[in-house]
CSV table of C-alpha atoms and ligand atoms in Angstrom, one decimal:
chain,number,residue,atom,x,y,z
A,21,UNK,CA,-25.0,23.8,5.9
A,22,UNK,CA,-22.2,23.0,8.4
A,23,UNK,CA,-24.4,22.3,10.8
A,24,UNK,CA,-26.4,19.8,8.7
A,25,UNK,CA,-23.0,18.1,7.7
A,26,UNK,CA,-22.1,17.6,11.4
A,27,UNK,CA,-25.3,16.3,13.0
A,28,UNK,CA,-25.4,13.5,9.8
A,29,UNK,CA,-21.4,12.9,10.5
A,30,UNK,CA,-22.8,12.1,14.3
A,31,UNK,CA,-24.7,9.3,12.9
A,32,UNK,CA,-22.6,6.5,12.6
A,33,UNK,CA,-19.7,4.8,14.9
A,34,UNK,CA,-16.5,6.7,15.3
A,35,UNK,CA,-13.5,4.5,14.0
A,36,UNK,CA,-9.9,5.3,15.2
A,37,UNK,CA,-7.4,3.7,13.0
A,38,UNK,CA,-3.4,3.2,14.0
A,39,UNK,CA,-0.5,2.6,11.6
A,40,UNK,CA,2.7,1.2,12.9
A,41,UNK,CA,3.8,-1.6,10.3
A,42,UNK,CA,6.9,0.4,9.3
A,43,UNK,CA,8.8,3.7,9.8
A,44,UNK,CA,5.0,6.0,9.9
A,45,UNK,CA,3.1,6.2,12.9
A,46,UNK,CA,-0.4,6.8,11.7
A,47,UNK,CA,-3.5,8.0,13.2
A,48,UNK,CA,-6.9,8.6,11.6
A,49,UNK,CA,-10.6,8.9,12.5
A,50,UNK,CA,-13.2,8.4,10.5
A,51,UNK,CA,-16.6,8.5,10.4
A,52,UNK,CA,-19.4,7.3,7.8
A,53,UNK,CA,-17.1,6.8,5.3
A,54,UNK,CA,-15.6,10.5,6.0
A,55,UNK,CA,-12.1,11.2,7.2
A,56,UNK,CA,-12.2,13.8,9.9
A,57,UNK,CA,-8.5,13.5,10.7
A,58,UNK,CA,-5.3,11.8,9.4
A,59,UNK,CA,-1.7,12.4,11.0
A,60,UNK,CA,1.2,10.6,10.5
A,61,UNK,CA,4.7,11.0,12.3
A,62,UNK,CA,7.9,9.4,10.4
A,63,UNK,CA,11.0,8.1,11.7
A,64,UNK,CA,12.4,7.9,8.1
A,65,UNK,CA,15.3,10.7,8.7
A,66,UNK,CA,16.6,8.5,11.3
A,67,UNK,CA,16.7,5.6,9.0
A,68,UNK,CA,18.5,7.4,6.0
A,69,UNK,CA,22.0,7.2,7.0
A,70,UNK,CA,21.8,3.2,6.9
A,71,UNK,CA,20.2,3.1,3.8
A,72,UNK,CA,16.9,1.2,5.2
A,73,UNK,CA,14.9,0.8,8.2
A,74,UNK,CA,16.2,-0.2,11.2
A,75,UNK,CA,13.4,-2.3,13.2
A,76,UNK,CA,14.4,-0.7,16.5
A,77,UNK,CA,14.6,2.7,16.0
A,78,UNK,CA,11.5,2.5,14.2
A,79,UNK,CA,9.7,0.8,17.3
A,80,UNK,CA,11.1,3.2,19.7
A,81,UNK,CA,10.0,6.1,17.4
A,82,UNK,CA,6.6,4.4,17.5
A,83,UNK,CA,6.7,4.5,21.4
A,84,UNK,CA,7.7,8.0,21.5
A,85,UNK,CA,5.4,9.6,18.6
A,86,UNK,CA,2.3,7.7,19.4
A,87,UNK,CA,0.9,9.6,22.2
A,88,UNK,CA,1.2,13.1,20.4
A,89,UNK,CA,0.0,11.7,17.3
A,90,UNK,CA,-3.0,10.5,18.9
A,91,UNK,CA,-3.5,13.8,20.4
A,92,UNK,CA,-2.9,15.9,17.3
A,93,UNK,CA,-5.5,13.4,15.4
A,94,UNK,CA,-8.4,13.8,18.0
A,95,UNK,CA,-7.7,17.7,18.1
A,96,UNK,CA,-8.2,17.9,14.6
A,97,UNK,CA,-11.1,15.9,14.3
A,98,UNK,CA,-12.7,17.8,17.1
A,99,UNK,CA,-13.6,15.0,19.2
A,100,UNK,CA,-12.8,13.5,22.5
A,101,UNK,CA,-11.0,10.2,23.0
A,102,UNK,CA,-14.4,8.9,25.0
A,103,UNK,CA,-16.1,9.7,21.7
A,104,UNK,CA,-14.4,6.7,19.7
A,105,UNK,CA,-16.9,3.7,19.0
A,106,UNK,CA,-14.2,1.2,17.8
A,107,UNK,CA,-10.6,0.8,17.2
A,108,UNK,CA,-8.5,-0.4,14.2
A,109,UNK,CA,-4.7,-1.3,14.4
A,110,UNK,CA,-2.4,-2.5,11.7
A,111,UNK,CA,-1.6,-6.4,12.8
A,112,UNK,CA,0.3,-6.6,9.8
A,113,UNK,CA,2.2,-7.7,7.5
A,114,UNK,CA,5.2,-5.5,8.7
A,115,UNK,CA,7.9,-5.3,11.5
A,116,UNK,CA,7.3,-7.0,14.6
A,117,UNK,CA,8.3,-4.4,17.1
A,118,UNK,CA,6.8,-1.7,15.5
A,119,UNK,CA,3.4,-3.7,15.1
A,120,UNK,CA,3.4,-4.6,18.5
A,121,UNK,CA,4.0,-1.0,19.7
A,122,UNK,CA,0.6,0.0,17.7
A,123,UNK,CA,-1.1,-3.0,18.7
A,124,UNK,CA,-0.2,-2.7,22.6
A,125,UNK,CA,-1.2,0.7,22.9
A,126,UNK,CA,-4.7,-0.2,20.8
A,127,UNK,CA,-5.5,-2.6,23.1
A,128,UNK,CA,-5.1,-0.5,26.4
A,129,UNK,CA,-7.3,2.0,24.6
A,130,UNK,CA,-9.8,-0.6,23.5
A,131,UNK,CA,-9.9,-1.9,27.1
A,132,UNK,CA,-10.1,1.5,28.7
A,133,UNK,CA,-12.8,2.8,26.4
A,134,UNK,CA,-14.7,-0.4,26.2
A,135,UNK,CA,-14.9,-0.6,22.6
A,136,UNK,CA,-14.2,-3.4,20.0
A,137,UNK,CA,-10.5,-3.6,18.5
A,138,UNK,CA,-9.9,-5.0,15.1
A,139,UNK,CA,-6.2,-6.3,14.1
A,140,UNK,CA,-6.4,-5.2,10.5
A,141,UNK,CA,-4.3,-6.1,7.2
A,142,UNK,CA,-2.4,-3.2,6.4
A,143,UNK,CA,-1.9,-4.1,2.7
A,144,UNK,CA,-5.7,-4.5,2.1
A,145,UNK,CA,-5.8,-0.8,4.1
A,146,UNK,CA,-3.8,0.7,0.9
A,147,UNK,CA,-6.7,-0.4,-1.3
A,148,UNK,CA,-9.4,0.7,1.2
A,149,UNK,CA,-8.0,4.4,1.7
A,150,UNK,CA,-9.2,4.8,-1.9
A,151,UNK,CA,-12.8,5.6,-0.4
A,152,UNK,CA,-11.8,8.8,1.0
A,153,UNK,CA,-11.2,10.0,-2.8
A,154,UNK,CA,-13.3,8.2,-5.0
A,155,UNK,CA,-16.1,7.2,-3.0
A,156,UNK,CA,-17.3,3.7,-1.8
A,157,UNK,CA,-15.3,0.9,-3.2
A,158,UNK,CA,-17.0,-1.3,-6.2
A,159,UNK,CA,-18.8,-4.6,-5.8
A,160,UNK,CA,-16.1,-6.7,-7.3
A,161,UNK,CA,-12.4,-5.0,-8.2
A,162,UNK,CA,-9.0,-6.2,-9.1
A,163,UNK,CA,-6.9,-4.6,-6.8
A,164,UNK,CA,-3.1,-4.0,-7.5
A,165,UNK,CA,-1.1,-3.4,-4.3
A,166,UNK,CA,2.4,-2.3,-4.7
A,167,UNK,CA,4.5,-1.1,-2.2
A,168,UNK,CA,8.1,-1.7,-0.7
A,169,UNK,CA,7.2,-5.0,0.6
A,170,UNK,CA,4.4,-6.1,-1.7
A,171,UNK,CA,3.7,-6.2,-5.5
A,172,UNK,CA,0.4,-8.5,-5.7
A,173,UNK,CA,-2.9,-8.5,-7.9
A,174,UNK,CA,-6.1,-9.5,-6.0
A,175,UNK,CA,-9.6,-10.5,-6.8
A,176,UNK,CA,-11.6,-8.2,-4.3
A,177,UNK,CA,-15.2,-9.5,-4.2
A,178,UNK,CA,-15.7,-7.5,-0.8
A,179,UNK,CA,-12.7,-6.2,1.1
A,180,UNK,CA,-14.2,-7.2,4.6
A,181,UNK,CA,-14.9,-10.8,3.5
A,182,UNK,CA,-13.8,-11.9,0.4
A,183,UNK,CA,-10.3,-11.3,-1.0
A,184,UNK,CA,-8.3,-14.1,-2.9
A,185,UNK,CA,-4.9,-13.4,-3.9
A,186,UNK,CA,-4.2,-14.0,-7.8
A,187,UNK,CA,-0.4,-13.3,-7.8
A,188,UNK,CA,2.8,-11.3,-6.8
A,189,UNK,CA,6.4,-11.0,-6.9
A,190,UNK,CA,8.4,-14.2,-6.9
A,191,UNK,CA,11.3,-11.7,-5.3
A,192,UNK,CA,11.5,-8.1,-5.2
A,193,UNK,CA,8.6,-5.8,-4.8
A,194,UNK,CA,8.2,-3.1,-7.2
A,195,UNK,CA,9.2,-0.3,-4.9
A,196,UNK,CA,12.0,-2.2,-3.4
A,197,UNK,CA,13.5,-3.0,-6.8
A,198,UNK,CA,13.3,1.1,-7.4
A,199,UNK,CA,15.0,1.4,-3.7
A,200,UNK,CA,17.8,-1.1,-5.0
A,201,UNK,CA,18.3,0.5,-8.4
A,202,UNK,CA,18.2,4.0,-7.2
A,203,UNK,CA,21.2,3.1,-4.9
A,204,UNK,CA,23.1,1.7,-8.1
A,205,UNK,CA,22.5,4.8,-9.5
A,206,UNK,CA,24.0,7.1,-6.5
A,207,UNK,CA,20.3,8.4,-5.6
A,208,UNK,CA,19.7,8.7,-1.9
A,209,UNK,CA,17.5,6.5,0.2
A,210,UNK,CA,14.5,6.0,-0.4
A,211,UNK,CA,15.7,5.6,-4.0
A,212,UNK,CA,11.5,5.0,-5.5
A,213,UNK,CA,10.7,8.9,-5.9
A,214,UNK,CA,13.9,9.9,-6.6
A,215,UNK,CA,14.5,7.5,-9.7
A,216,UNK,CA,10.6,8.5,-10.7
A,217,UNK,CA,11.7,11.8,-11.3
A,218,UNK,CA,14.7,10.8,-12.6
A,219,UNK,CA,13.0,8.9,-15.2
A,220,UNK,CA,10.5,11.6,-15.8
A,221,UNK,CA,13.5,13.9,-17.1
A,222,UNK,CA,14.7,11.4,-19.9
A,223,UNK,CA,14.4,12.0,-23.7
A,224,UNK,CA,12.0,9.9,-25.1
A,225,UNK,CA,12.0,7.9,-27.6
A,226,UNK,CA,15.2,5.8,-26.6
A,227,UNK,CA,16.3,2.5,-27.6
A,228,UNK,CA,17.3,1.1,-24.3
A,229,UNK,CA,15.2,-1.7,-23.5
A,230,UNK,CA,15.4,-4.0,-20.6
A,231,UNK,CA,13.7,-7.5,-20.0
A,232,UNK,CA,9.9,-8.1,-18.6
A,233,UNK,CA,10.0,-10.7,-16.2
A,234,UNK,CA,8.1,-13.6,-16.5
A,235,UNK,CA,6.7,-12.3,-20.2
A,236,UNK,CA,7.5,-14.9,-22.2
A,237,UNK,CA,8.3,-18.7,-22.7
A,238,UNK,CA,6.9,-21.5,-20.4
A,239,UNK,CA,6.8,-19.0,-17.8
A,240,UNK,CA,4.3,-16.9,-19.1
A,241,UNK,CA,0.9,-18.9,-18.5
A,242,UNK,CA,2.3,-20.4,-15.4
A,243,UNK,CA,3.0,-17.1,-13.9
A,244,UNK,CA,0.0,-15.2,-15.4
A,245,UNK,CA,-0.3,-12.9,-12.6
A,246,UNK,CA,3.0,-12.7,-11.3
A,247,UNK,CA,6.1,-10.5,-11.4
A,248,UNK,CA,9.5,-11.1,-11.2
A,249,UNK,CA,12.1,-8.1,-10.9
A,250,UNK,CA,15.8,-9.1,-9.5
A,251,UNK,CA,16.6,-10.1,-13.1
A,252,UNK,CA,15.8,-6.7,-14.0
A,253,UNK,CA,17.7,-5.3,-11.1
A,254,UNK,CA,21.1,-7.8,-12.3
A,255,UNK,CA,20.3,-6.4,-16.1
A,256,UNK,CA,20.5,-2.8,-15.2
A,257,UNK,CA,23.2,-3.2,-13.0
A,258,UNK,CA,25.3,-5.2,-15.7
A,259,UNK,CA,24.2,-2.3,-18.4
A,260,UNK,CA,25.7,0.5,-15.8
A,261,UNK,CA,29.1,-1.8,-15.2
A,262,UNK,CA,29.5,-1.9,-19.2
A,263,UNK,CA,28.3,1.7,-19.9
A,264,UNK,CA,29.8,3.6,-17.4
A,265,UNK,CA,28.6,6.9,-19.2
A,266,UNK,CA,25.3,5.9,-20.0
A,267,UNK,CA,22.7,8.8,-19.4
A,268,UNK,CA,21.3,8.0,-16.1
A,269,UNK,CA,17.8,9.3,-16.6
A,270,UNK,CA,17.9,6.9,-19.5
A,271,UNK,CA,18.5,4.1,-17.4
A,272,UNK,CA,16.2,5.1,-15.2
A,273,UNK,CA,13.5,5.2,-17.5
A,274,UNK,CA,14.2,2.1,-19.4
A,275,UNK,CA,14.0,0.2,-15.9
A,276,UNK,CA,11.2,2.3,-14.9
A,277,UNK,CA,9.0,1.5,-18.3
A,278,UNK,CA,10.2,-2.5,-17.3
A,279,UNK,CA,8.5,-2.6,-14.4
A,280,UNK,CA,5.8,-0.4,-15.1
A,281,UNK,CA,4.6,-2.6,-18.2
A,282,UNK,CA,4.6,-6.0,-16.1
A,283,UNK,CA,2.6,-4.2,-13.7
A,284,UNK,CA,0.1,-2.7,-15.8
A,285,UNK,CA,-0.3,-5.3,-18.3
A,286,UNK,CA,-1.0,-7.9,-16.0
A,287,UNK,CA,-3.3,-5.3,-13.8
A,288,UNK,CA,-5.3,-5.0,-16.8
A,289,UNK,CA,-5.2,-8.8,-18.1
A,290,UNK,CA,-6.5,-9.8,-14.7
A,291,UNK,CA,-9.2,-7.5,-14.9
A,292,UNK,CA,-10.7,-8.7,-18.5
A,293,UNK,CA,-10.0,-12.5,-17.4
A,294,UNK,CA,-12.2,-11.9,-14.2
A,295,UNK,CA,-14.4,-10.0,-15.2
A,296,UNK,CA,-13.8,-7.0,-13.4
A,297,UNK,CA,-14.7,-3.3,-14.6
A,298,UNK,CA,-12.6,-1.4,-12.0
A,299,UNK,CA,-8.4,-1.8,-11.2
A,300,UNK,CA,-8.0,-0.1,-7.5
A,301,UNK,CA,-4.1,0.9,-6.9
A,302,UNK,CA,-2.8,1.3,-3.5
A,303,UNK,CA,0.7,1.4,-1.7
A,304,UNK,CA,3.7,3.6,-1.7
A,305,UNK,CA,4.4,2.9,-5.0
A,306,UNK,CA,1.1,3.8,-6.6
A,307,UNK,CA,2.5,7.3,-6.1
A,308,UNK,CA,4.7,6.8,-9.3
A,309,UNK,CA,4.2,9.1,-12.4
A,310,UNK,CA,4.8,6.2,-15.1
A,311,UNK,CA,2.7,3.8,-13.3
A,312,UNK,CA,0.0,6.3,-13.5
A,313,UNK,CA,0.1,7.2,-16.8
A,314,UNK,CA,1.0,3.9,-18.2
A,315,UNK,CA,-2.0,1.9,-16.2
A,316,UNK,CA,-4.3,5.0,-17.2
A,317,UNK,CA,-3.8,4.6,-20.8
A,318,UNK,CA,-3.9,0.7,-20.9
A,319,UNK,CA,-6.9,0.4,-19.0
A,320,UNK,CA,-8.9,2.8,-21.1
A,321,UNK,CA,-8.1,1.2,-24.1
A,322,UNK,CA,-9.6,-2.0,-22.6
A,323,UNK,CA,-12.5,0.0,-21.4
A,324,UNK,CA,-11.8,-0.5,-17.7
A,325,UNK,CA,-11.6,1.9,-14.7
A,326,UNK,CA,-9.0,2.8,-12.7
A,327,UNK,CA,-8.9,4.3,-9.0
A,328,UNK,CA,-5.7,5.3,-7.7
A,329,UNK,CA,-5.5,7.4,-4.1
A,330,UNK,CA,-4.0,10.6,-4.0
A,331,UNK,CA,-0.7,10.6,-3.1
A,332,UNK,CA,-1.0,11.7,0.3
A,333,UNK,CA,-2.7,8.4,0.6
A,334,UNK,CA,-0.5,6.3,-0.9
A,335,UNK,CA,2.2,6.3,1.9
A,336,UNK,CA,1.2,4.3,5.0
A,337,UNK,CA,-1.1,6.7,7.0
A,338,UNK,CA,-3.8,6.0,9.8
A,339,UNK,CA,-6.3,6.3,7.4
A,340,UNK,CA,-6.0,3.5,5.7
A,341,UNK,CA,-6.2,1.6,8.7
A,342,UNK,CA,-9.4,3.4,9.8
A,343,UNK,CA,-10.7,2.8,6.4
A,344,UNK,CA,-11.0,-0.8,6.6
A,345,UNK,CA,-11.9,-0.7,9.9
A,346,UNK,CA,-15.2,1.0,9.4
A,347,UNK,CA,-15.8,-1.9,6.6
A,348,UNK,CA,-15.3,-4.5,8.9
A,349,UNK,CA,-17.4,-2.8,11.5
A,350,UNK,CA,-19.9,-1.7,9.0
A,351,UNK,CA,-20.0,-5.5,7.9
A,352,UNK,CA,-21.1,-6.3,11.5
A,353,UNK,CA,-18.0,-8.6,12.2
A,354,UNK,CA,-16.8,-9.6,15.5
A,355,UNK,CA,-13.7,-8.1,17.0
A,356,UNK,CA,-10.6,-9.7,16.9
A,357,UNK,CA,-9.7,-12.3,20.2
A,358,UNK,CA,-8.1,-10.4,23.0
A,359,UNK,CA,-5.1,-12.4,22.2
A,360,UNK,CA,-4.0,-11.7,18.7
A,361,UNK,CA,-0.4,-10.5,18.1
A,362,UNK,CA,1.4,-9.3,15.3
A,363,UNK,CA,1.9,-11.4,12.1
A,364,UNK,CA,4.6,-10.4,10.0
A,365,UNK,CA,3.6,-12.4,7.1
A,366,UNK,CA,-0.5,-12.1,7.3
A,367,UNK,CA,-1.7,-13.4,4.3
A,368,UNK,CA,-3.6,-11.1,2.0
A,369,UNK,CA,-6.7,-13.0,1.6
A,370,UNK,CA,-7.1,-12.3,5.6
A,371,UNK,CA,-8.7,-9.0,6.0
A,372,UNK,CA,-7.9,-9.0,9.7
A,373,UNK,CA,-7.5,-10.9,12.9
A,374,UNK,CA,-11.0,-12.7,13.1
A,375,UNK,CA,-11.9,-15.0,15.8
A,376,UNK,CA,-11.6,-18.5,15.3
A,377,UNK,CA,-15.0,-19.6,15.2
A,378,UNK,CA,-15.7,-16.3,12.5
A,379,UNK,CA,-12.9,-17.8,10.8
A,380,UNK,CA,-13.8,-21.4,10.5
A,381,UNK,CA,-17.4,-20.0,9.1
B,107,KG4,O1,3.6,1.4,0.8
B,107,KG4,P1,4.7,2.0,1.6
B,107,KG4,O2,4.9,3.0,2.0
B,107,KG4,O3,5.8,1.2,2.7
B,107,KG4,C1,5.9,-0.1,2.4
B,107,KG4,O4,4.4,-0.7,3.2
B,107,KG4,O5,6.4,-0.9,1.7
B,107,KG4,O6,5.6,2.0,0.1
B,107,KG4,C2,7.1,2.3,-0.2
B,107,KG4,C3,7.8,2.0,-1.2
B,107,KG4,C4,9.3,2.4,-1.1
B,107,KG4,O7,10.1,1.2,-1.6
B,107,KG4,C5,9.4,3.8,-2.0
B,107,KG4,O8,10.6,4.0,-2.4
B,107,KG4,C6,8.2,3.7,-3.2
B,107,KG4,O9,7.3,3.0,-2.3
B,107,KG4,N1,7.9,5.1,-3.6
B,107,KG4,C7,8.1,5.2,-4.9
B,107,KG4,C8,7.5,6.2,-5.1
B,107,KG4,N2,6.9,6.7,-3.7
B,107,KG4,C9,7.3,5.8,-2.9
B,107,KG4,N3,8.4,4.2,-5.8
B,107,KG4,C10,8.6,4.6,-7.1
B,107,KG4,N4,7.7,6.0,-7.4
B,107,KG4,C11,7.7,6.6,-6.3
B,107,KG4,N5,7.0,7.7,-7.2
B,108,ZN,ZN1,2.3,0.1,3.3
């Protein structure tokens, strides 16, 4: 049986994925939709005392960690560097210095191995990675990308070739809002997971209710698929100032309810409007327990399917880059041009750094 799996696995191209958008150095290997290895090194412990990621420290850490992370991934997959058929690296969005380290390494490897290189969209990778858990992605779906930098709703006809941005946050991203309110509540950085755990311990039901951004009035239609979380952050800050004795678990839960109510209501709305049967969720915030619970309930009521990758694939990793890279390879798309560089604000409708003539088609 093992022999059979191995011989099947050797049929398709071996794709190496390299992630370096922020503080995680990730390297993964994928063949025929099977994840052979996914190794991550993080510099988070070097940023904690600053209360945020320091770009220069992150870049230097990528430089230091990359060789050993690559070797560990090759060892785990039991392949040689020379077996690699194509390389994908994150080209954006992310920190320019961090991206540059990963792209430079990828360009060097691609030149030495004489294999095609794809500079891919990190955010779309957060959706692509679900293929390792739930199998090939559906033909058409709504993507909800929620991370420290993004909160977006996408209409995905094909992750490799056809992605439309329906809406996004006008100010803070969901994870960013959690990190900021985590700080207000005195939680360690990054506050997201801590705040999630604190909120899960609240006694329900409770009366406290914070406003939902862009949910009412004339803004409701105009911003049908958009989010706004900065007013909510101000409301929590005011509440804490006026009620210094307020139970923090309840404040955390009411805050989490507000964010997740908006995210889930609009994701379900988008799926119904666009006649999609499936919502795929990705990004660090997809680890949020309330999001998983509420989206599961609401989608089930609306007859929709929800796909959320397991926790280990929610935070940044090489698997997401290899996953998207393998879709581009399978679609037969031309590799990125040799002169592509990092794009910190890469559009979500752009799956990768396509050559000009391909992009114009
Ligand atoms: O996707 P990601 O690893 O990095 C970015 O590309 O931003 O997301 C990190 C974000 C952080 O803001 C972190 O606090 C948040 O995801 N996060 C969470 C949870 N786990 C991670 N936020 C809320 N609840 C969680 N369980
Ligand atoms: Zn990310």
